[in-house]
Coordinates of C-alpha atoms in Angstrom, one line a residue:
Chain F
X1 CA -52.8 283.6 188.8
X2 CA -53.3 283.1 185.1
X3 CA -49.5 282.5 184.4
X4 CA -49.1 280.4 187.1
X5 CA -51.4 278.5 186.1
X6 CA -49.6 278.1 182.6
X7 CA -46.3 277.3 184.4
X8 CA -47.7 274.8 186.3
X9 CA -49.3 273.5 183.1
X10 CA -45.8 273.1 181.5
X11 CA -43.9 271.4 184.5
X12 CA -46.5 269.1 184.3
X13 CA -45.8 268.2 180.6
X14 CA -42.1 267.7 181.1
X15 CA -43.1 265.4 183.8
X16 CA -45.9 263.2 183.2
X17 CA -45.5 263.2 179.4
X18 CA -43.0 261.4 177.3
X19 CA -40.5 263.9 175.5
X20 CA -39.7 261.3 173.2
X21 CA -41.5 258.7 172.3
X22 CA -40.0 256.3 169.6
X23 CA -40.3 252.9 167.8
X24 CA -37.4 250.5 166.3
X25 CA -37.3 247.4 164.5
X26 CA -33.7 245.6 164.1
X27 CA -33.2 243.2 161.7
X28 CA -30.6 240.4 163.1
X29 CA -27.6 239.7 160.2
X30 CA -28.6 236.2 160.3
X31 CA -32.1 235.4 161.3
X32 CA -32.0 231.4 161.8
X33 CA -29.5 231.5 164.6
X34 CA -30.2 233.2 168.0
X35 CA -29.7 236.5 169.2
X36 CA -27.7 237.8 171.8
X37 CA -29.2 241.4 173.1
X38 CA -27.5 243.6 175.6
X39 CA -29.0 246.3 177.3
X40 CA -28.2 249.0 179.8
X41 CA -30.3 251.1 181.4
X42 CA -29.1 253.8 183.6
X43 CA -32.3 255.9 184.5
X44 CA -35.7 253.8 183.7
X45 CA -37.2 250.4 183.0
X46 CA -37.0 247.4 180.8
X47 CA -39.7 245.4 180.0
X48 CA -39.0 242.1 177.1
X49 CA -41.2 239.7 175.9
X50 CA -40.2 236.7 173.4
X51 CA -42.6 236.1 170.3
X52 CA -42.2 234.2 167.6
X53 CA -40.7 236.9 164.9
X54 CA -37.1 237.1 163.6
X55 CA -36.7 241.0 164.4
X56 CA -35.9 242.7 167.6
X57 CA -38.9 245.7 168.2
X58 CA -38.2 248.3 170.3
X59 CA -39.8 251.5 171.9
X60 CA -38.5 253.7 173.9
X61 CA -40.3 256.4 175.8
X62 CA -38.6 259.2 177.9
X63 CA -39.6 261.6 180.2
X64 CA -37.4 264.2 182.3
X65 CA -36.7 262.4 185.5
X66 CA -36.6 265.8 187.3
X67 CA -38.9 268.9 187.4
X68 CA -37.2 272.3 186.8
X69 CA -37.7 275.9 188.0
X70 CA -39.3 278.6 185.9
X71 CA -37.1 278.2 182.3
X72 CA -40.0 279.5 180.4
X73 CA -38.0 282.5 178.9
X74 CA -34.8 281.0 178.4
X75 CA -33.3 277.9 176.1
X76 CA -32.4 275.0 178.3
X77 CA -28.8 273.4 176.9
X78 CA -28.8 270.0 177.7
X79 CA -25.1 268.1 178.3
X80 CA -27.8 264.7 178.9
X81 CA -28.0 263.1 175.7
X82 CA -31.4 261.2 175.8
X83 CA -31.4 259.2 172.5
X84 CA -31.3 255.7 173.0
X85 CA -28.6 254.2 171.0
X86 CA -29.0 250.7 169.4
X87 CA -26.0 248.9 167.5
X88 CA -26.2 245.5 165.6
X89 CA -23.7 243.2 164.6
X90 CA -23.5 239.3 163.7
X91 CA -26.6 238.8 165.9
X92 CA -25.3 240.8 169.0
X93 CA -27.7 243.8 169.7
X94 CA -26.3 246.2 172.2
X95 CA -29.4 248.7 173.5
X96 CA -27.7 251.7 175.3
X97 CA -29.0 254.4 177.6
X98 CA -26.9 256.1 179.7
X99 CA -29.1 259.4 180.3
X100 CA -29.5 260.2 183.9
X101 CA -32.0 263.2 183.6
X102 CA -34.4 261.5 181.6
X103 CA -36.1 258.4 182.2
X104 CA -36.1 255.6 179.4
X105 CA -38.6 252.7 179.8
X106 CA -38.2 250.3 176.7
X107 CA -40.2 247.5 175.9
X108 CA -38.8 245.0 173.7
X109 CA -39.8 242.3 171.8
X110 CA -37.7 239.7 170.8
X111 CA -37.2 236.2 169.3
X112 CA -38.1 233.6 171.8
X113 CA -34.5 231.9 171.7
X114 CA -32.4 235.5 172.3
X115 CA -29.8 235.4 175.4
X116 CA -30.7 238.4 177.0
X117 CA -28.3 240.9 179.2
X118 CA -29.5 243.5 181.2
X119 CA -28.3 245.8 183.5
X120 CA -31.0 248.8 184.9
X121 CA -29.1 250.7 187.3
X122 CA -31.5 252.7 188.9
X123 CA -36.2 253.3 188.3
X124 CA -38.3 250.6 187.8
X125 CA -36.4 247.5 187.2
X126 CA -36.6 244.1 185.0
X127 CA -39.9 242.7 183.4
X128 CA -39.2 239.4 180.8
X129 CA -42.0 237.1 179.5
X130 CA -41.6 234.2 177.3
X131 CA -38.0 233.9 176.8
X132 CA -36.1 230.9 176.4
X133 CA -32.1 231.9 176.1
X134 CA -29.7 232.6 178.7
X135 CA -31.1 235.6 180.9
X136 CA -28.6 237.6 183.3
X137 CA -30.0 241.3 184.7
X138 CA -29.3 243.2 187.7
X139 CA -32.0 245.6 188.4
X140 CA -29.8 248.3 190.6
X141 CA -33.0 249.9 192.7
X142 CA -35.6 248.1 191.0
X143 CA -37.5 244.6 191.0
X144 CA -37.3 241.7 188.8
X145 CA -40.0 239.9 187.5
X146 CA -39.6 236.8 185.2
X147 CA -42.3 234.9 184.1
X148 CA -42.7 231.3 181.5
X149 CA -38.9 231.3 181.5
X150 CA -36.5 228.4 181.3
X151 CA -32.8 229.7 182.7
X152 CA -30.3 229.7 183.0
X153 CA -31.0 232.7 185.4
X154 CA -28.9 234.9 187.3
X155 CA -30.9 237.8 189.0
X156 CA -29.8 240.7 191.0
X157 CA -31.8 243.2 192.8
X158 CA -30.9 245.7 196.0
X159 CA -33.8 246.2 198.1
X160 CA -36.6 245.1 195.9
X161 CA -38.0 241.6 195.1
X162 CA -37.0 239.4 192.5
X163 CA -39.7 236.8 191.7
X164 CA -39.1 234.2 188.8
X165 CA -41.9 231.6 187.7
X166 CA -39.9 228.6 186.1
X167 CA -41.6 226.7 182.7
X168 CA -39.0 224.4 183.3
X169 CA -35.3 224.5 184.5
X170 CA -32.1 224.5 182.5
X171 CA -30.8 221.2 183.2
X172 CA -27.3 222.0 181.9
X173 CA -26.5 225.4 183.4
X174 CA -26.7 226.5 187.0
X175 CA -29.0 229.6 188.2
X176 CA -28.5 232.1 190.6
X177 CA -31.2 234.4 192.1
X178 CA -29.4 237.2 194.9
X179 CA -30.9 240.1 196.9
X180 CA -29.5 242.2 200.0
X181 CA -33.1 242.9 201.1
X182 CA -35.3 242.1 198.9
X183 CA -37.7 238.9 199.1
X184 CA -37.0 235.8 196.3
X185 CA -39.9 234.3 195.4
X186 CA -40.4 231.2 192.5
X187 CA -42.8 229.3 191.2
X188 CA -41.7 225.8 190.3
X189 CA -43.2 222.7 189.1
X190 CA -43.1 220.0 191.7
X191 CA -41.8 217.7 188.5
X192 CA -39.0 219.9 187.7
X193 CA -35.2 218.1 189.0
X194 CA -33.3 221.0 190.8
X195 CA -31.3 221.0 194.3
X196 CA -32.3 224.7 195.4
X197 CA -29.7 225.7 197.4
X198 CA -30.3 228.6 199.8
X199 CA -28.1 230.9 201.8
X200 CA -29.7 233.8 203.4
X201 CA -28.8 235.2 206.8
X202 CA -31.4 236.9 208.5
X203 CA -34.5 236.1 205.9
X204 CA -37.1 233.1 206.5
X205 CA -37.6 230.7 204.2
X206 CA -41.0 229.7 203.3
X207 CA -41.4 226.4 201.3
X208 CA -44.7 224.6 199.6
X209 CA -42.5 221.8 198.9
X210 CA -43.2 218.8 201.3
X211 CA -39.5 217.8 201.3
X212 CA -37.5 219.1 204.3
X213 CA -34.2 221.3 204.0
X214 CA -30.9 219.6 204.7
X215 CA -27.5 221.3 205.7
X216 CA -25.1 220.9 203.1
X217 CA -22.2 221.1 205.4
X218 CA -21.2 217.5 206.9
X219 CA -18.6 218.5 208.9
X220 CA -17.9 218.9 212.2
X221 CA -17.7 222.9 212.0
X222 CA -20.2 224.4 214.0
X223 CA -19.7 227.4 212.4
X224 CA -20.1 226.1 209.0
X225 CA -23.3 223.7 210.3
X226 CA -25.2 226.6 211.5
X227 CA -24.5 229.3 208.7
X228 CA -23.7 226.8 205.5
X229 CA -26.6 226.0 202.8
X230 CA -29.5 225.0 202.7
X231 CA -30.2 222.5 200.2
X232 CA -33.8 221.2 198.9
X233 CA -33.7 218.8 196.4
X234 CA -36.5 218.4 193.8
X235 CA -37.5 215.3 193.0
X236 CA -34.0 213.8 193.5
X237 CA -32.1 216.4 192.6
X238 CA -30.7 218.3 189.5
X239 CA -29.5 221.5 188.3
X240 CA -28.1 223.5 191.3
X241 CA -30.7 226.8 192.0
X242 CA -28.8 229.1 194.2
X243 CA -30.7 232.0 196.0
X244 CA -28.8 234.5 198.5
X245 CA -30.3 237.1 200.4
X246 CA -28.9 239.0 203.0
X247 CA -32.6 239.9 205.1
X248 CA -35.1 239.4 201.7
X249 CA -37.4 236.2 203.0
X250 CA -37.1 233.1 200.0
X251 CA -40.7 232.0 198.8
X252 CA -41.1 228.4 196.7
X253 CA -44.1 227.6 195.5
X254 CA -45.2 224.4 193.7
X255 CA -46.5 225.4 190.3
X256 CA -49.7 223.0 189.4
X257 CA -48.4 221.1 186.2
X258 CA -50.6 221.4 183.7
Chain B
X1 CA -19.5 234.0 167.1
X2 CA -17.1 233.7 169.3
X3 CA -14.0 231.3 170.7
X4 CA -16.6 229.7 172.6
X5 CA -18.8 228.7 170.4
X6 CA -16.4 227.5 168.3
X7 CA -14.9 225.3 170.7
X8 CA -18.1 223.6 171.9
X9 CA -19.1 223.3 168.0
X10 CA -15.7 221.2 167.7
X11 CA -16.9 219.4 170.8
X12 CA -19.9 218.5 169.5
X13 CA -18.8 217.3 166.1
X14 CA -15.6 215.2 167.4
X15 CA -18.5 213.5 169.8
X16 CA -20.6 212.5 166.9
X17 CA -23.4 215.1 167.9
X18 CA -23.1 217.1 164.8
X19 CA -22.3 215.6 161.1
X20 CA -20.8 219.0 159.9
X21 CA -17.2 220.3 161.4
X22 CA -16.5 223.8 161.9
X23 CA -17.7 226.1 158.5
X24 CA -15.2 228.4 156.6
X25 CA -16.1 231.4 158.9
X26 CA -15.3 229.5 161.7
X27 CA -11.6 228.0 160.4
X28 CA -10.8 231.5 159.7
X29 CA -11.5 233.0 162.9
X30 CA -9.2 229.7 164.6
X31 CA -6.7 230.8 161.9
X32 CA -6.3 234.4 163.3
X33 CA -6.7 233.2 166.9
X34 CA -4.0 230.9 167.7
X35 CA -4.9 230.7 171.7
X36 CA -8.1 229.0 170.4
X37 CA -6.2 227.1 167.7
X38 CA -4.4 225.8 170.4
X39 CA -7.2 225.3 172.3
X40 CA -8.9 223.3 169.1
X41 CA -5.9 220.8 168.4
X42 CA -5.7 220.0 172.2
X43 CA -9.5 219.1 171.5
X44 CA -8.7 216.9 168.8
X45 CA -5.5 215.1 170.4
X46 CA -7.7 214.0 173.3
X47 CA -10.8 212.7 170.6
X48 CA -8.2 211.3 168.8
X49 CA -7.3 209.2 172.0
X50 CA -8.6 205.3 171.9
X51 CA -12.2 205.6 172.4
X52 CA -11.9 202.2 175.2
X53 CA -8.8 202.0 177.5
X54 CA -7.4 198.7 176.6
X55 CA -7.4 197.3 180.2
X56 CA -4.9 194.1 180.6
X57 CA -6.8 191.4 180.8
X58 CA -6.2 188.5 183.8
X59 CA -4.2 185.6 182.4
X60 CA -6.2 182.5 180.7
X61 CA -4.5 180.4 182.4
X62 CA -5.8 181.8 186.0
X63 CA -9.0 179.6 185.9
X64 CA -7.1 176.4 185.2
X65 CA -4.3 177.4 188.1
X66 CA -7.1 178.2 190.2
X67 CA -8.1 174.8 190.1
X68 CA -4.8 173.3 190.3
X69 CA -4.3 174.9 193.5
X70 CA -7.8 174.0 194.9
X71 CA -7.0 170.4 194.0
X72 CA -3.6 171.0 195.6
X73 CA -5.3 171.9 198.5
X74 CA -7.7 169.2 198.9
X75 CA -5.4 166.2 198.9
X76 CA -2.9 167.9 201.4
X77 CA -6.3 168.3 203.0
X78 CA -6.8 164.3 202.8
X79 CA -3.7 163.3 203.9
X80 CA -4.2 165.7 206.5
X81 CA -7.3 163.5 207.3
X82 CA -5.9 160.6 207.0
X83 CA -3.1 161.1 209.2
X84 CA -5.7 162.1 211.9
X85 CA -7.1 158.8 211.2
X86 CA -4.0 156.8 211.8
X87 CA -3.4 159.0 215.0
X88 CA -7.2 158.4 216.1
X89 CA -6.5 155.0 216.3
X90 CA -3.6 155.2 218.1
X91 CA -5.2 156.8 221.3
X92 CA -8.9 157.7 222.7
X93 CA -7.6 161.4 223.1
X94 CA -7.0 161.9 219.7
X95 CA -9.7 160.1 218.7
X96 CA -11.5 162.8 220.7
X97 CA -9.4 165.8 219.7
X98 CA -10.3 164.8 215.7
X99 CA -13.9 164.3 216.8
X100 CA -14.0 168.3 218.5
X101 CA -11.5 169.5 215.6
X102 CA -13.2 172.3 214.0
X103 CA -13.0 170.6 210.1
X104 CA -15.4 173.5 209.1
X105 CA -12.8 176.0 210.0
X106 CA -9.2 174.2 208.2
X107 CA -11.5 174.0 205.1
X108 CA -12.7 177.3 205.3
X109 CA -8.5 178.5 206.0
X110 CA -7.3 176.3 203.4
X111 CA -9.7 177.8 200.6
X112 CA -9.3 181.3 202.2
X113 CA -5.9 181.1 201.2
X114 CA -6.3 179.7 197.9
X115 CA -8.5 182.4 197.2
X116 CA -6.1 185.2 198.5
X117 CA -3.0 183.4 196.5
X118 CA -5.8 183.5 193.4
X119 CA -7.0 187.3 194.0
X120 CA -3.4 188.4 194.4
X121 CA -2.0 186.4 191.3
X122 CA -5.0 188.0 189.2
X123 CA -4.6 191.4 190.7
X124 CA -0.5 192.2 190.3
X125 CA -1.8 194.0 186.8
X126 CA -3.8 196.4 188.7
X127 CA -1.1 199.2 189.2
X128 CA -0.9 199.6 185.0
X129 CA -4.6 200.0 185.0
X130 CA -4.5 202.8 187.5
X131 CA -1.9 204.4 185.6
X132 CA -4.3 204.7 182.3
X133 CA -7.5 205.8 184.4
X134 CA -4.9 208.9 185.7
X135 CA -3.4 209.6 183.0
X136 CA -7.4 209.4 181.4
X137 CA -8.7 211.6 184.6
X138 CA -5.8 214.1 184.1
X139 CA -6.6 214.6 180.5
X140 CA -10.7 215.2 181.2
X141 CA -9.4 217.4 184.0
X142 CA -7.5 219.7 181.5
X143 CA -10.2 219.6 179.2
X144 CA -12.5 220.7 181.9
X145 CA -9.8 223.8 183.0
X146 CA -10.2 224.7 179.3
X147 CA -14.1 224.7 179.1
X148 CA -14.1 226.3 182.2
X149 CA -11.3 229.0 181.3
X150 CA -12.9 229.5 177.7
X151 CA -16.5 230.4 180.2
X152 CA -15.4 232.4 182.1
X153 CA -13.5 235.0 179.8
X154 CA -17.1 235.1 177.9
X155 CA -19.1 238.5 178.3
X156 CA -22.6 236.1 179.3
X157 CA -23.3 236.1 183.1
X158 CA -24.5 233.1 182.8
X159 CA -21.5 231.7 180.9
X160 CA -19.3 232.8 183.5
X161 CA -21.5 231.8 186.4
X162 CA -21.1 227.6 184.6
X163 CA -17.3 228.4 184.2
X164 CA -17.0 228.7 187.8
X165 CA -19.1 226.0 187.9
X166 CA -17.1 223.5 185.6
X167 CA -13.8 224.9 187.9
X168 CA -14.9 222.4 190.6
X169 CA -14.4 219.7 188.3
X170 CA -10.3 220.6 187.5
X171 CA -7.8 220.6 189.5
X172 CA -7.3 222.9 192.2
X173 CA -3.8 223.8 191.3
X174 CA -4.2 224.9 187.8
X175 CA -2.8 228.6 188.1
X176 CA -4.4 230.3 185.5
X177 CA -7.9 229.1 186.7
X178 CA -7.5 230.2 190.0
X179 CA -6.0 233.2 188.5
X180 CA -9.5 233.8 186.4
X181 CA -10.9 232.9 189.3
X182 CA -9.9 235.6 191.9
X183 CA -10.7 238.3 189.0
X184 CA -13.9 237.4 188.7
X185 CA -14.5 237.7 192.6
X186 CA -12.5 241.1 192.8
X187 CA -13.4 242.4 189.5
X188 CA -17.3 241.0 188.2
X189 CA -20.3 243.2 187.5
X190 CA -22.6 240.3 188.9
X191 CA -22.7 239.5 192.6
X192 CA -24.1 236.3 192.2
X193 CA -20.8 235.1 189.8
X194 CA -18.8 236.3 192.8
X195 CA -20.7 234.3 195.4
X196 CA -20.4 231.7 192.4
X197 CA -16.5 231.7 193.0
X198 CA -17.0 231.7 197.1
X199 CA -19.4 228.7 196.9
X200 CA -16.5 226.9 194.3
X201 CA -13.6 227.9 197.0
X202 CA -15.2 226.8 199.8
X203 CA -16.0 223.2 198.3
X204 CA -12.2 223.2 198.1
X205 CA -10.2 221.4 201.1
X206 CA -7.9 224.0 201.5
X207 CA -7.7 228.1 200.8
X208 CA -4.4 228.5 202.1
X209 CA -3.0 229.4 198.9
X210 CA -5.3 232.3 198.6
X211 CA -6.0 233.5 202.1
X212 CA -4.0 236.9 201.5
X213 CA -5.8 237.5 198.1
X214 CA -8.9 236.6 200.2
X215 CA -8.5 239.1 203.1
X216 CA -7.5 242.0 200.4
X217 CA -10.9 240.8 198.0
X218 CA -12.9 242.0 201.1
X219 CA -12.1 245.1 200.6
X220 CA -12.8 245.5 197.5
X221 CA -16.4 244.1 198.2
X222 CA -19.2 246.8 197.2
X223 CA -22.2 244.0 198.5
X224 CA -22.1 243.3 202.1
X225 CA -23.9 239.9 201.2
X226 CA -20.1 238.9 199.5
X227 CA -18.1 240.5 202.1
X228 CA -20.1 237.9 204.6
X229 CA -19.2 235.0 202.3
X230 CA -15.7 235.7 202.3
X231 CA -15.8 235.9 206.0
X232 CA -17.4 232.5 206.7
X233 CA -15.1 230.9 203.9
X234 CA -12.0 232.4 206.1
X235 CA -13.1 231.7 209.3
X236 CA -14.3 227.8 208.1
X237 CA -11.2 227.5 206.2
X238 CA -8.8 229.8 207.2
X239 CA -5.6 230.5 209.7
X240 CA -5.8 231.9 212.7
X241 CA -3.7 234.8 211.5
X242 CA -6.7 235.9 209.1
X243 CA -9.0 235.6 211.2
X244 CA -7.4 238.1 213.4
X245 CA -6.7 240.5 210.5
X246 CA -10.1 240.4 209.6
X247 CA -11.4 241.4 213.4
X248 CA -8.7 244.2 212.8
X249 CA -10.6 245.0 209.6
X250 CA -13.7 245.2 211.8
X251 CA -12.8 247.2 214.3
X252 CA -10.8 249.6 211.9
X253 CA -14.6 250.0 210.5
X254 CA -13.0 248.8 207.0
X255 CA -16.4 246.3 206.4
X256 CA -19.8 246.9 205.5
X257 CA -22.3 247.9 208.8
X258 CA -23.8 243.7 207.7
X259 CA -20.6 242.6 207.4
X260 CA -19.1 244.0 211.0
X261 CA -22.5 242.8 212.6
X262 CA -22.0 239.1 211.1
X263 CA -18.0 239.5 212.9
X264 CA -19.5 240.5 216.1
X265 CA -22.1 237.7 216.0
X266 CA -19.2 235.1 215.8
X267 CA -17.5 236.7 218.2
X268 CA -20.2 236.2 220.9
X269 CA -20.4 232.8 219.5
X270 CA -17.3 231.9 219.9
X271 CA -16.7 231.3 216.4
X272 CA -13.5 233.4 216.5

């Protein structure tokens, strides 16, 4: 009973707590311009905020994504390489896990203006606050959640949601927001200019906007009139917003401006 | 740094946006590149274009042989009047006829065709003017294919997803666009630059060139969201040969489970 007891004690530990936990600060080659970060993710989570320093801070913390049977009297050899490898050059930091064993959640902090890239294939998804670059992620199995961004955005997500609350809207670069199942939801300020342009083929669209959605198509294709976009424009119009689902339902909320 | 940057940098300092042209670093890297070198000094041949199209100007004389003709027009207008008169008094008839003439409308015919002679004198330039404004179109069309190219070979998503965009701005039978085009929707890690690339193709009026490419691209298709696409763009834009390959396709259970329940939806619709 006793060693059970123990062994049950020790699969515990490899699952709940971190086998590594580590911290990393990169210094960018030239610190006045922007950074562009990559990161890939194949087992895990990625959380990134923007602050106002010149560095790029990350931790990483890992944890065996499976539990194993009773190894206590014999040496585990590991082909998995864990380590999270981080690379700089000219401004370009590329964050790289590709463990599938292990699950690596790294939060990040980096400079407000960085162009972020990020690709989680699989775990817990996207999480990015206060970032004003270029942001394009696909969160494999996971969610997305962007908030106080500015886009351009492009957003990808299987099942799960993706739900993006807009500062303001890139004026000069389109956005595109797509889910299979998953719902799409943003908050927008009713001053911002956009045209959101919606696709989706078995979702509902749910709207707080008071203007009514128009059919883009203006032919006289049937076909294309009852399956073409959807377009809302904001406040005349502006930068195109494309979302796309498959069944995920589109929310759009009116942000109160402040 | 990259070709991109450098490029837009150029752009930005031959439109007066920036005082400083491209740095030492920058000239080096365009040295050892020459597709971008080529790229640059198409950049600077088209700033280096007159900044206003010198549009021919109507002659000075038009205003003076405008008048001329009016003038013209209104003493054979008088003697047509006067020559009524002579007639009126000939006969009560006449007198009558003059009387229910519609003036109103010989005035309104005479200066209608003063006018026309006028427009058309004045507007016998307009072919030359045309021919600048194409030429000018052509030239921010090629600069546009460029932008567009240079975006969509970068390694940003979102640069690539504003190529495609900027590709509805050029013209649709620049080859090595469409070329980058089909490999981003056959070959793109992001879904949405490959619905990017359906949404630019089916603002196009015609996909005939690429309807093949397009039936073969569904198969390739991991998302069943951008199988569907491809499927509405062929059945809203294609022949009636694809769309019986691609009911082949679905009954050969080649698509998605989405994708073959979209086929049979607009088959019971009628759609196909």
């Amino acid at each position: 009973m006793k060693k059970l007891f123990v062994l049950v004690l020790i699969s515990f530990a490899f699952v709940a707590s971190p086998l590594k936990a580590k911290n990393y600060s990169v210094n960018l080659t030239n610190a006045a311009e922007h950074a562009s970060i990559d990161i890939i993710v194949r087992n895990g989570s990625v959380s990134v905020v923007g602050y106002d320093g010149d560095t790029v801070e990350i931790s990483s913390d890992i944890t065996a994504a499976k539990t194993y049977g009773n190894h206590s009297s014999v040496k585990q050899f590991t082909l998995d390489d864990a380590d999270v490898e981080i690379k700089e050059l000219n401004n370009s930091v590329k964050i790289i896990s590709l463990s599938v064993n292990y699950v690596v959640n790294l939060v990040i902090k980096v400079p407000q203006q960085s162009d972020l890239e990020i690709w989680v294939e699989k775990g817990g998804g996207i999480l990015i606050s206060n970032v004003q670059g270029q942001l394009g992620m696909s969160a494999g199995t996971g969610a997305i959640k962007a908030t106080d961004i500015s886009g351009p955005i492009v957003a990808e997500t299987q099942a799960k949601n993706i739900h993006v609350d807009f500062a303001a809207l890139h004026q000069n670069k389109p956005s595109y927001l797509v889910s299979h199942s998953g719902n799409i939801e943003i908050d927008i300020s009713a001053k911002v200019k956009s045209n959101v342009e919606i696709d989706t083929l078995k979702g509902e669209i749910f709207s707080g906007n008071e203007d009514e959605f128009k059919k883009q198509s203006k032919s006289n294709n049937s076909m294309e009139n009852e399956y073409g976009l959807l377009v809302l424009p904001f406040n005349g119009g502006g930068q195109k917003l494309s979302i796309h689902t498959y069944s995920g339902d589109v929310y759009i909320r009116n942000k109160l401006t402040k | 740094m990259n070709s991109q940057s450098i490029l837009m940098a150029k752009i930005t300092y031959l439109s007066g946006n920036s005082e400083s042209d491209l740095d030492t670093e920058m000239t080096s890297y365009v040295a050892d590149n020459p597709v971008l070198a080529k790229e640059i000094q198409f950049v600077e041949s088209f700033w280096q274009q007159p900044s206003e199209i010198v549009l021919e100007q109507p002659s000075e004389e038009l205003d003076q042989r405008f008048y001329q003709m009016l003038d013209q027009a209104k003493v054979a207008q008088k003697s047509l009047s006067t020559a009524d008169k002579k007639k009126q008094s000939l006969n009560v008839l006449h007198w009558l006829t003059n009387v229910l003439a519609p003036k109103p409308f010989t005035q309104f015919a005479s200066l209608a065709l003063v006018f026309a002679i006028g427009f058309n004198m004045n507007n016998h330039q307009i072919p030359s003017n045309n021919q600048s404004l194409d030429g000018l179109q052509k030239q921010v069309e090629s600069l546009s294919s460029l932008v567009a190219l240079s975006m969509i070979n970068n390694g940003s998503t979102s640069e690539r997803l504003t190529g495609v965009s900027y590709s509805l701005q050029t013209n649709e039978q620049n080859e090595q666009l469409n070329l980058a085009l089909m490999k981003l929707l056959n070959n793109d890690r992001s879904s949405a630059v490959r619905l990017s690339v359906i949404d630019a193709l089916s603002a196009r009026t015609s996909v005939k060139a690429f309807e093949a490419e397009l039936l073969d691209s569904i198969d390739k298709q991991i998302h069943p969201v951008v199988q569907i696409g491809l499927i509405k763009l062929l059945v809203n834009k294609g022949s009636n040969t694809s769309l019986s390959k691609l009911k082949v396709k679905s009954a050969n259970n080649q698509l998605s489970i989405e994708a073959r329940e979209f086929i049979d939806q607009l088959l019971a619709q009628r759609y196909i």
